[in-house]
Coordinates of C-alpha atoms (C1' of nucleotides) in Angstrom, one line a residue:
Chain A
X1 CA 18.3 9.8 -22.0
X2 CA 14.9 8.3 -21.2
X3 CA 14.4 5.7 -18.5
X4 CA 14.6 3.0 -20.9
X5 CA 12.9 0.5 -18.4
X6 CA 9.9 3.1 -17.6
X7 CA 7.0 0.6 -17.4
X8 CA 3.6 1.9 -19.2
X9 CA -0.2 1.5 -17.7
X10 CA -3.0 0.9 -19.8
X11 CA -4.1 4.9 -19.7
X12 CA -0.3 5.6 -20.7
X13 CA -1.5 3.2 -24.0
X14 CA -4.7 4.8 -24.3
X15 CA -3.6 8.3 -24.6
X16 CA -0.7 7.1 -27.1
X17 CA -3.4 5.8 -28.9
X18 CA -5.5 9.0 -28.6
X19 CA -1.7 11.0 -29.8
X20 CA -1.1 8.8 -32.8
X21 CA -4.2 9.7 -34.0
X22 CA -3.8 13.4 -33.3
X23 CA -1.8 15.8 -31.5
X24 CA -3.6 17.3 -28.7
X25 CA -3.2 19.8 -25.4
X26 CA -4.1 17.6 -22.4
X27 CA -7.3 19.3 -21.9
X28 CA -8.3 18.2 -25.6
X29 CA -7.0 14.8 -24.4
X30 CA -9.1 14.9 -21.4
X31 CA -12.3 16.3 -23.8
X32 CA -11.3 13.1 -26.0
X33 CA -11.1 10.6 -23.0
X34 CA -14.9 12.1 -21.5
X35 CA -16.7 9.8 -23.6
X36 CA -15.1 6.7 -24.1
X37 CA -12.5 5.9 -26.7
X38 CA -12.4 3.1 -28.7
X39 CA -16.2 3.2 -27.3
X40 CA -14.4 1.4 -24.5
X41 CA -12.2 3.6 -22.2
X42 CA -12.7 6.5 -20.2
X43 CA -10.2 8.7 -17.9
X44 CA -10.6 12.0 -15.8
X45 CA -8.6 14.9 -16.1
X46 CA -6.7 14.3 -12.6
X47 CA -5.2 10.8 -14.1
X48 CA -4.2 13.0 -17.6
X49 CA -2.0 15.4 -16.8
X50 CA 0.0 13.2 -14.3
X51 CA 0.2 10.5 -16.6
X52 CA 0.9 12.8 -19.8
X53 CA 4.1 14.2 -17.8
X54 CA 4.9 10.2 -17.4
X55 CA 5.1 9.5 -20.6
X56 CA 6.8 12.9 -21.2
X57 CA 9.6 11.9 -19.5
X58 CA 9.9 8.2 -20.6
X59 CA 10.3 9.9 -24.4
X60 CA 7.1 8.5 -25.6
X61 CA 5.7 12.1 -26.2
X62 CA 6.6 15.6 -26.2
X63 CA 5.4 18.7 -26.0
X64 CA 5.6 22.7 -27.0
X65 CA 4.1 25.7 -25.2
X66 CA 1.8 27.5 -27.1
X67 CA -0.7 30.4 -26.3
X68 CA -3.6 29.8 -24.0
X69 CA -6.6 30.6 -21.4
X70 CA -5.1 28.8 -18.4
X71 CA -3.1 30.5 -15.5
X72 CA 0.0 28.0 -16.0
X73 CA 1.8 27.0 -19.7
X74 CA -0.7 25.5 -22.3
X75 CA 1.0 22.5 -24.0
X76 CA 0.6 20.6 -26.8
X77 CA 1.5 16.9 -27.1
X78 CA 2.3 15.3 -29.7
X79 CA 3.9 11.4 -30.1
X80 CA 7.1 10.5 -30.7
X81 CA 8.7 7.7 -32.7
X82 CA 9.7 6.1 -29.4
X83 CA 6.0 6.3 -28.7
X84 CA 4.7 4.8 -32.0
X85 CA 6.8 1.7 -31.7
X86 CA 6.1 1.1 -28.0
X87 CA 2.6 1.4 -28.8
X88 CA 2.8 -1.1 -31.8
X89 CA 4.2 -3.2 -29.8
X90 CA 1.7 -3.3 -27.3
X91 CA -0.9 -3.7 -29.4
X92 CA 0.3 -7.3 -30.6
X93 CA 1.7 -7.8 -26.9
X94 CA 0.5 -10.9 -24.8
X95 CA -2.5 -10.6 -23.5
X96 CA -3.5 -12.1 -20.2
X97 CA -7.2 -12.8 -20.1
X98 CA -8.4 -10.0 -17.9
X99 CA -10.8 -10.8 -14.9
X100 CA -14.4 -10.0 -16.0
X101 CA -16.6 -7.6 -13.8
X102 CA -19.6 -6.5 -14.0
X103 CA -22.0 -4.8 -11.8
X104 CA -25.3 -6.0 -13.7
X105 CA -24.7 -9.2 -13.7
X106 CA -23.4 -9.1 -10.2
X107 CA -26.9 -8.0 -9.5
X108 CA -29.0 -10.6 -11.6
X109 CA -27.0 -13.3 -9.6
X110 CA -29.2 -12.8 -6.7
X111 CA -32.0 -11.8 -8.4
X112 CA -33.7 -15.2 -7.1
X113 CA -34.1 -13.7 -3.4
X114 CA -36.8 -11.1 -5.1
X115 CA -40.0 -11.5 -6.2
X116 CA -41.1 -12.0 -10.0
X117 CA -42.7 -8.6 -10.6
X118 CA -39.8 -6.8 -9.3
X119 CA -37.1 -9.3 -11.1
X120 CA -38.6 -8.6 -14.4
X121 CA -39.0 -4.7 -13.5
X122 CA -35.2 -5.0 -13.0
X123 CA -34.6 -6.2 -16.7
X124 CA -37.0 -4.0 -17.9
X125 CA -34.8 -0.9 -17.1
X126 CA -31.5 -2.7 -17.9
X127 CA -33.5 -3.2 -21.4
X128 CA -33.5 0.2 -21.5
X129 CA -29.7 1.4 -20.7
X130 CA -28.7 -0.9 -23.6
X131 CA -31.2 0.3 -25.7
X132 CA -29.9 3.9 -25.1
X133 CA -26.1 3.0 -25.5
X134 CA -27.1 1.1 -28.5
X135 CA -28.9 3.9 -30.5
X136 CA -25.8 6.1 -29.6
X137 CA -23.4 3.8 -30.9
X138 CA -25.2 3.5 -34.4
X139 CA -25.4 7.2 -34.7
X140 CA -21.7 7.1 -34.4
X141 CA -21.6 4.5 -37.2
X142 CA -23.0 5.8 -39.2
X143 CA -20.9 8.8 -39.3
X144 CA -17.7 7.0 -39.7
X145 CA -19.5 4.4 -42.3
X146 CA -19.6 7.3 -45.2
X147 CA -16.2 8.2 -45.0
X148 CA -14.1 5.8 -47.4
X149 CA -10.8 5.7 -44.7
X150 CA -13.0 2.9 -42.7
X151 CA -12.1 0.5 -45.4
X152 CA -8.3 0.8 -44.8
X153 CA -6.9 -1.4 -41.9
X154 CA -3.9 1.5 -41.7
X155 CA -6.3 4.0 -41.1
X156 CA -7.7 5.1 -37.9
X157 CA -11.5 5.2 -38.8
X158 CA -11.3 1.2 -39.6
X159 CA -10.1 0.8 -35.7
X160 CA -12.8 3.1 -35.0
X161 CA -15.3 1.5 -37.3
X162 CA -14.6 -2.2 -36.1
X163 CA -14.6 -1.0 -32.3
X164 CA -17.7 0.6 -32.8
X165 CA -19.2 -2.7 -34.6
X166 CA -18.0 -4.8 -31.5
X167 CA -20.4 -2.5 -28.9
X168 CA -23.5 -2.2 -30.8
X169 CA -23.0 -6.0 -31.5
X170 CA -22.8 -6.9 -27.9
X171 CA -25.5 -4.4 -27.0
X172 CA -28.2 -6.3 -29.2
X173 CA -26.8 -9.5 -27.4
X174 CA -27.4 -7.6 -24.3
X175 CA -30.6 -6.8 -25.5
X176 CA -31.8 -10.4 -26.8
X177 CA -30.8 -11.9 -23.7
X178 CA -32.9 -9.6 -21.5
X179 CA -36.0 -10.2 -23.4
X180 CA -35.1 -14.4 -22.9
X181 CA -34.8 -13.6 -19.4
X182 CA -37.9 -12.5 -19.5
X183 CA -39.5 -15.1 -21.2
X184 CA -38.1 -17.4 -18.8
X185 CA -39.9 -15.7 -15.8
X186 CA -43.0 -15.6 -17.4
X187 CA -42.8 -19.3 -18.0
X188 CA -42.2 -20.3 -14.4
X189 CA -45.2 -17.8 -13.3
X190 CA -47.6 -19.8 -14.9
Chain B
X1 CA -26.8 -1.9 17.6
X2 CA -25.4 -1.9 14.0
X3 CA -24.3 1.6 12.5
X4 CA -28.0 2.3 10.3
X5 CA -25.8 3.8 7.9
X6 CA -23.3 1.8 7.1
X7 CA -22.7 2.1 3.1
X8 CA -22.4 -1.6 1.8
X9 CA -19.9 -1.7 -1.2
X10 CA -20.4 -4.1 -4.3
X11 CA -18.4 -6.6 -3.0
X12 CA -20.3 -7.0 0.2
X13 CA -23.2 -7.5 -1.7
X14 CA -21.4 -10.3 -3.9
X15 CA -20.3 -11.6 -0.5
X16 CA -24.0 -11.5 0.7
X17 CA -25.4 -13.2 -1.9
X18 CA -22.9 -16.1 -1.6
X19 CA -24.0 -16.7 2.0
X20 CA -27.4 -16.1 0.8
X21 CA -26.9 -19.4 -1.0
X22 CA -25.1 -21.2 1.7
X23 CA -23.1 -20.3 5.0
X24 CA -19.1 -20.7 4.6
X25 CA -16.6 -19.9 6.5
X26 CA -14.3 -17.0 5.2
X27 CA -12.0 -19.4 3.7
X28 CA -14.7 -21.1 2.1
X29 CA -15.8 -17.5 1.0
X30 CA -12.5 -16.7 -0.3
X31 CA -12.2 -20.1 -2.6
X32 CA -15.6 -19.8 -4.1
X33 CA -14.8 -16.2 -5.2
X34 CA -11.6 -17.5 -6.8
X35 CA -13.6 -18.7 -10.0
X36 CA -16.1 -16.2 -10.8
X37 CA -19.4 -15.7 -9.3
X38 CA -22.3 -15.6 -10.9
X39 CA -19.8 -15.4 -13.9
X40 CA -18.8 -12.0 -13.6
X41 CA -16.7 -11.1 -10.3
X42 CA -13.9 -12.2 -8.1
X43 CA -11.9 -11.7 -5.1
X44 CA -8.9 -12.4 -3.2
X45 CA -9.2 -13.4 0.5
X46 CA -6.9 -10.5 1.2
X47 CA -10.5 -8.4 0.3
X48 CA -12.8 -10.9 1.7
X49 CA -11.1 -11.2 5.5
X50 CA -12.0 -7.2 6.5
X51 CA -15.5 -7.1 4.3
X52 CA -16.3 -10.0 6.5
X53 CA -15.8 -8.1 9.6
X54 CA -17.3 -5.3 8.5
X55 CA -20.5 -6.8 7.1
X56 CA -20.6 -8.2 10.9
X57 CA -20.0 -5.2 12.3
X58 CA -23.1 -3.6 10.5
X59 CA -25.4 -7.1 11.4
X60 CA -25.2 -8.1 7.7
X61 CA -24.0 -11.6 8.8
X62 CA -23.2 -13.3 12.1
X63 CA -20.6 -15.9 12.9
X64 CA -20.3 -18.6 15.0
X65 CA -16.6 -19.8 16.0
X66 CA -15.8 -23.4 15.1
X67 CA -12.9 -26.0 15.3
X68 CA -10.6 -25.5 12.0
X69 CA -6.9 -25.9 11.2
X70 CA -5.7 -22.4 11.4
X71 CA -3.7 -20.5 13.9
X72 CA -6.4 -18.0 14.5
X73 CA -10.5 -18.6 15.0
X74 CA -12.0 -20.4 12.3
X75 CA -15.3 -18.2 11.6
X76 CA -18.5 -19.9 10.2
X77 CA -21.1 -17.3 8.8
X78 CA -24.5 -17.1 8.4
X79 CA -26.2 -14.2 6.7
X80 CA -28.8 -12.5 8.6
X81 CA -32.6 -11.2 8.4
X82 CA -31.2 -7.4 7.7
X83 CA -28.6 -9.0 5.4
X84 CA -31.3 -10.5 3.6
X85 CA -33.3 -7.7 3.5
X86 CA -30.3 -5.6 2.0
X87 CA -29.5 -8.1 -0.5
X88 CA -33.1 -7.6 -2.2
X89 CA -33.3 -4.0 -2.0
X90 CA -30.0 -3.3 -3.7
X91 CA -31.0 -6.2 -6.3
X92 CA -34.0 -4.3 -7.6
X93 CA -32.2 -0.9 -6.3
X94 CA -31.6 2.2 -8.5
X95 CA -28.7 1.2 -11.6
X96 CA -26.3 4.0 -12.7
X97 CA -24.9 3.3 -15.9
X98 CA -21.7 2.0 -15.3
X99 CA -18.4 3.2 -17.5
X100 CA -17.4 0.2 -19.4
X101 CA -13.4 -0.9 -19.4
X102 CA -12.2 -3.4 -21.7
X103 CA -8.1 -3.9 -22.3
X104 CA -8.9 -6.2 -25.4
X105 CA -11.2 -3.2 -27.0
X106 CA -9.1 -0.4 -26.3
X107 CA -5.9 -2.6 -28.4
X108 CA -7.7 -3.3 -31.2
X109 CA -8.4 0.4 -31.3
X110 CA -4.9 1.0 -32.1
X111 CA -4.9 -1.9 -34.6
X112 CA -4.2 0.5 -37.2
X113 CA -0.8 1.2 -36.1
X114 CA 0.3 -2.5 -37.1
X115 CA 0.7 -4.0 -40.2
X116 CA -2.4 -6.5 -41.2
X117 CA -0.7 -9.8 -40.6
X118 CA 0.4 -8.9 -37.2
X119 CA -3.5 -7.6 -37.1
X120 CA -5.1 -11.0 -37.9
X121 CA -2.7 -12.8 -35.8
X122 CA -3.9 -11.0 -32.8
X123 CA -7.5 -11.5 -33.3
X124 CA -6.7 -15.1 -33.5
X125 CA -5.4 -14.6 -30.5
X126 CA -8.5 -13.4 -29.1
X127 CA -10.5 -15.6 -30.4
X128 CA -8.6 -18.5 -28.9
X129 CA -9.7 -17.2 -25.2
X130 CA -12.9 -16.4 -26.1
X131 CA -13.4 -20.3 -26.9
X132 CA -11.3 -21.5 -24.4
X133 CA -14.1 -19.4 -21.5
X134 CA -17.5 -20.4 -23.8
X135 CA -16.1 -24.1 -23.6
X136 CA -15.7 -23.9 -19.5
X137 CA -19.3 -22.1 -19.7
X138 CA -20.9 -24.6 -21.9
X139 CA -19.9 -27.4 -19.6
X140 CA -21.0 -25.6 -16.6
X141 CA -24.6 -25.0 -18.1
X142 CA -24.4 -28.6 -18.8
X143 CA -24.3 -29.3 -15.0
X144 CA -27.1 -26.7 -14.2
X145 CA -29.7 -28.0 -16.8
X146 CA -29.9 -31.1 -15.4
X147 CA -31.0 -30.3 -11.7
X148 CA -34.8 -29.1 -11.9
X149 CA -33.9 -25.9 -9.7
X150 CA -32.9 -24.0 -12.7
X151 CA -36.9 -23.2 -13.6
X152 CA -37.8 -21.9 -10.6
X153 CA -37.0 -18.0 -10.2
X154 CA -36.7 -18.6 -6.5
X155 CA -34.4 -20.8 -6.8
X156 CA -30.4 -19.7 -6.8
X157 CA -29.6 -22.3 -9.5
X158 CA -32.3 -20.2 -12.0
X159 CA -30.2 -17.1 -11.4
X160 CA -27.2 -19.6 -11.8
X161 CA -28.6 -20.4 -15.0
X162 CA -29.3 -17.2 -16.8
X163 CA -26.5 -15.5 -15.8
X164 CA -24.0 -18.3 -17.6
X165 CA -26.4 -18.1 -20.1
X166 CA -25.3 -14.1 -20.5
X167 CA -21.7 -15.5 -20.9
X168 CA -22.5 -17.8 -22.8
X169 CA -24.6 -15.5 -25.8
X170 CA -21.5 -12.4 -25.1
X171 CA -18.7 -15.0 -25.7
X172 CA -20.6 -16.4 -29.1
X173 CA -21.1 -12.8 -29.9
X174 CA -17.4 -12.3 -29.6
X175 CA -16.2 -15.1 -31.5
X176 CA -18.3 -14.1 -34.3
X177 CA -17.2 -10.3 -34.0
X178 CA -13.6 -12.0 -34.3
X179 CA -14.5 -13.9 -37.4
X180 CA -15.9 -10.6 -38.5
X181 CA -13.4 -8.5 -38.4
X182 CA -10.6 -10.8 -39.7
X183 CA -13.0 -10.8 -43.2
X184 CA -12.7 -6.7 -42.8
X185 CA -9.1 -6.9 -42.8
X186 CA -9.2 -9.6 -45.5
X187 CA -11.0 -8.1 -48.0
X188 CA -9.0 -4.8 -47.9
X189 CA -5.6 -6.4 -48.1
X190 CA -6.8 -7.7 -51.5
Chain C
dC1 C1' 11.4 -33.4 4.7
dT2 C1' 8.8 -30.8 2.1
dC3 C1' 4.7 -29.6 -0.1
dA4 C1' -0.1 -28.7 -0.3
dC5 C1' -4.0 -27.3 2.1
dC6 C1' -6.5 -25.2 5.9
dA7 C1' -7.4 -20.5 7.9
dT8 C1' -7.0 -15.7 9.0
dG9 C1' -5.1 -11.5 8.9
dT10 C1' -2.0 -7.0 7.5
dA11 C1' 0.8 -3.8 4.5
dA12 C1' 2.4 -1.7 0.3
dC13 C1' 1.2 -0.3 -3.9
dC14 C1' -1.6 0.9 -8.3
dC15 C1' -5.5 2.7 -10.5
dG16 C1' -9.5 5.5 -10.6
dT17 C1' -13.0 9.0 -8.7
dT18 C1' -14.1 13.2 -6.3
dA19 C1' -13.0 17.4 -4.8
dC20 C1' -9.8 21.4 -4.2
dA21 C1' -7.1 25.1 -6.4
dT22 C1' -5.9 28.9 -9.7
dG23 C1' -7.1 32.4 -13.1
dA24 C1' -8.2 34.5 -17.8
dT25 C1' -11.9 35.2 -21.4
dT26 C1' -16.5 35.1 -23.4
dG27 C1' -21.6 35.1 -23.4
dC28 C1' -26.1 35.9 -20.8
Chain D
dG1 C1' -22.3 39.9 -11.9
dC2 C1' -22.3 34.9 -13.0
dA3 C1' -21.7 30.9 -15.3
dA4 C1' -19.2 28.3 -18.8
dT5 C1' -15.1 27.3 -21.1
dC6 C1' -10.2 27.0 -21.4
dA7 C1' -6.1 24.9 -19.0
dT8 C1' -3.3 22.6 -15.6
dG9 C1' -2.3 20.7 -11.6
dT10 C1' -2.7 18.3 -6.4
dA11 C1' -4.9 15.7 -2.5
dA12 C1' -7.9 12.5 -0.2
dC13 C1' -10.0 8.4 -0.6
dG14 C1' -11.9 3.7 -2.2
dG15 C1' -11.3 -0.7 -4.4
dG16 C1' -8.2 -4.2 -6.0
dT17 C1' -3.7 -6.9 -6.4
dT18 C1' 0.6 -8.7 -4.6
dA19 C1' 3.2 -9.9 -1.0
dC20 C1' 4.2 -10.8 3.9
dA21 C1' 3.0 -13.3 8.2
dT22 C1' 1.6 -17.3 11.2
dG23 C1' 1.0 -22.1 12.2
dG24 C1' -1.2 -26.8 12.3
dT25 C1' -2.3 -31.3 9.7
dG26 C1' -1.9 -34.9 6.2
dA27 C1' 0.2 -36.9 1.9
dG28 C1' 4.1 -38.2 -0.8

DNA sequence: CTCACCATGTAACCCGTTACATGATTGC
DNA sequence: GCAATCATGTAACGGGTTACATGGTGAG
């Protein structure tokens, strides 16, 4: 029987996520997991397979060889009722506020040993990398948005659908903030 | 001399632009980078001790021994011209895009696998630490508006400033996401 | 007497990225 | 012939967390 005690990390969650949704071979998972889930999580092929063999052996998937391209056994996973409930769980686990970290901001913290000019050069091309994410995100939208399963909180197109809302929402934040920014260094320029 | 090519990683820099405000010593270093700086990063001492030394092995910043309580040297430091110098240029340096990783996102993405009362409760969950970090924000900001360094862009309090004002608008945007979505699952359970 | 604080460091471990490795098929 | 795609894996390395280690001073 499975290790019953067989703790499982966040990517373990992610790619039961990415299961229950559909089954998958791990290079489909790893296509899946290129750009980011949930618009919010992204893993390389090197962390897949060893993690997908992981969860193999804790029960929480499993798999069947089928026909394929590659030199060793193509399989395809698939998840398991272990893997449903562990995931359910999960999902309305605890949740320990996670430190916060980010590299832009990081940056715009010492963006008062730099001159004006520069400083609002800096914003002007973090303006733009939202901008970019954000248009991408509403083209996604509003592919989901015409399918009617985005009304149904049991189906997954409404996770996707809410998900989805949350980035472009907090891109346009992003956004609004940059141009107050800048509106705050023009002010002290005069 | 200093190795020209020593690669400076992210948290050097966050260490360089907290000596950039004032000179600590590495315990000083350690406790300021408990709460986040700028917001948005944190360390533990057992990270800050060898960036230290490495960052004054490259000339970044100097030290000066001093009298202290601790078995060992205590170390005062100082950041230096070139650590100046290397602050600004990776301020206004070239941004790569980076991939974003958020725990609380990639849940709710799986939100469909629970039943819509467990659903709700969890977003009130969420909600609940989302107020808890605008309130500690709020009453920051509150301390910063006062002093009359916060309107002038060369001045460390003004990048103080607008980045809590970043939490701040992301944290509002979040609580109204929450709210949000709690309607979505509302009106499709009726 | 014990606990908290000052003060610096190392070691083990987890997670993630980059790069190495293998090999068949399809399109240019 | 060469590159891209399918398909799975390992190894080296960097960043971060937790825990181990040392030892003096002052407060309760």
């Amino acid at each position: 029987m499975p290790d019953p005690v067989a703790p499982v990390s966040n990517l373990g969650f992610a790619i039961l996520g990415l299961l229950a949704r559909r089954e998958s071979t791990g290079y489909e998972v790893a296509q899946r997991m290129r750009q980011p889930i949930g618009y919010f999580w992204t893993a390389r092929h090197s962390q897949i397979y060893p993690e997908l063999n992981r969860l193999d052996g804790a029960g929480l998937v499993e798999h069947e060889v089928i026909d394929g391209a590659g030199p060793r056994p193509t399989k395809r996973y698939r998840i398991t009722t272990a893997g449903q409930t562990a995931l359910a769980a999960w999902v309305v686990g605890d949740l320990e506020p996670q430190p916060v970290r980010d590299l832009e901001v990081l940056r715009l913290w010492s963006i008062w040993t730099v001159d004006p000019d520069a400083a609002d050069d800096l914003i002007g091309r973090l303006e733009a990398t939202h901008q970019r994410i954000l248009d991408r995100y509403l083209e996604e939208l509003a592919q989901i948005t015409d399918s009617p399963g985005g009304r149904d909180p049991a189906n997954p197109l409404f996770a996707s659908r809410i998900t989805l809302e949350g980035g472009i929402r907090s891109r346009r934040t992003a956004l609004e903030w940059c141009a107050w920014m800048r509106t705050e260094l023009a002010a002290a320029v005069r």
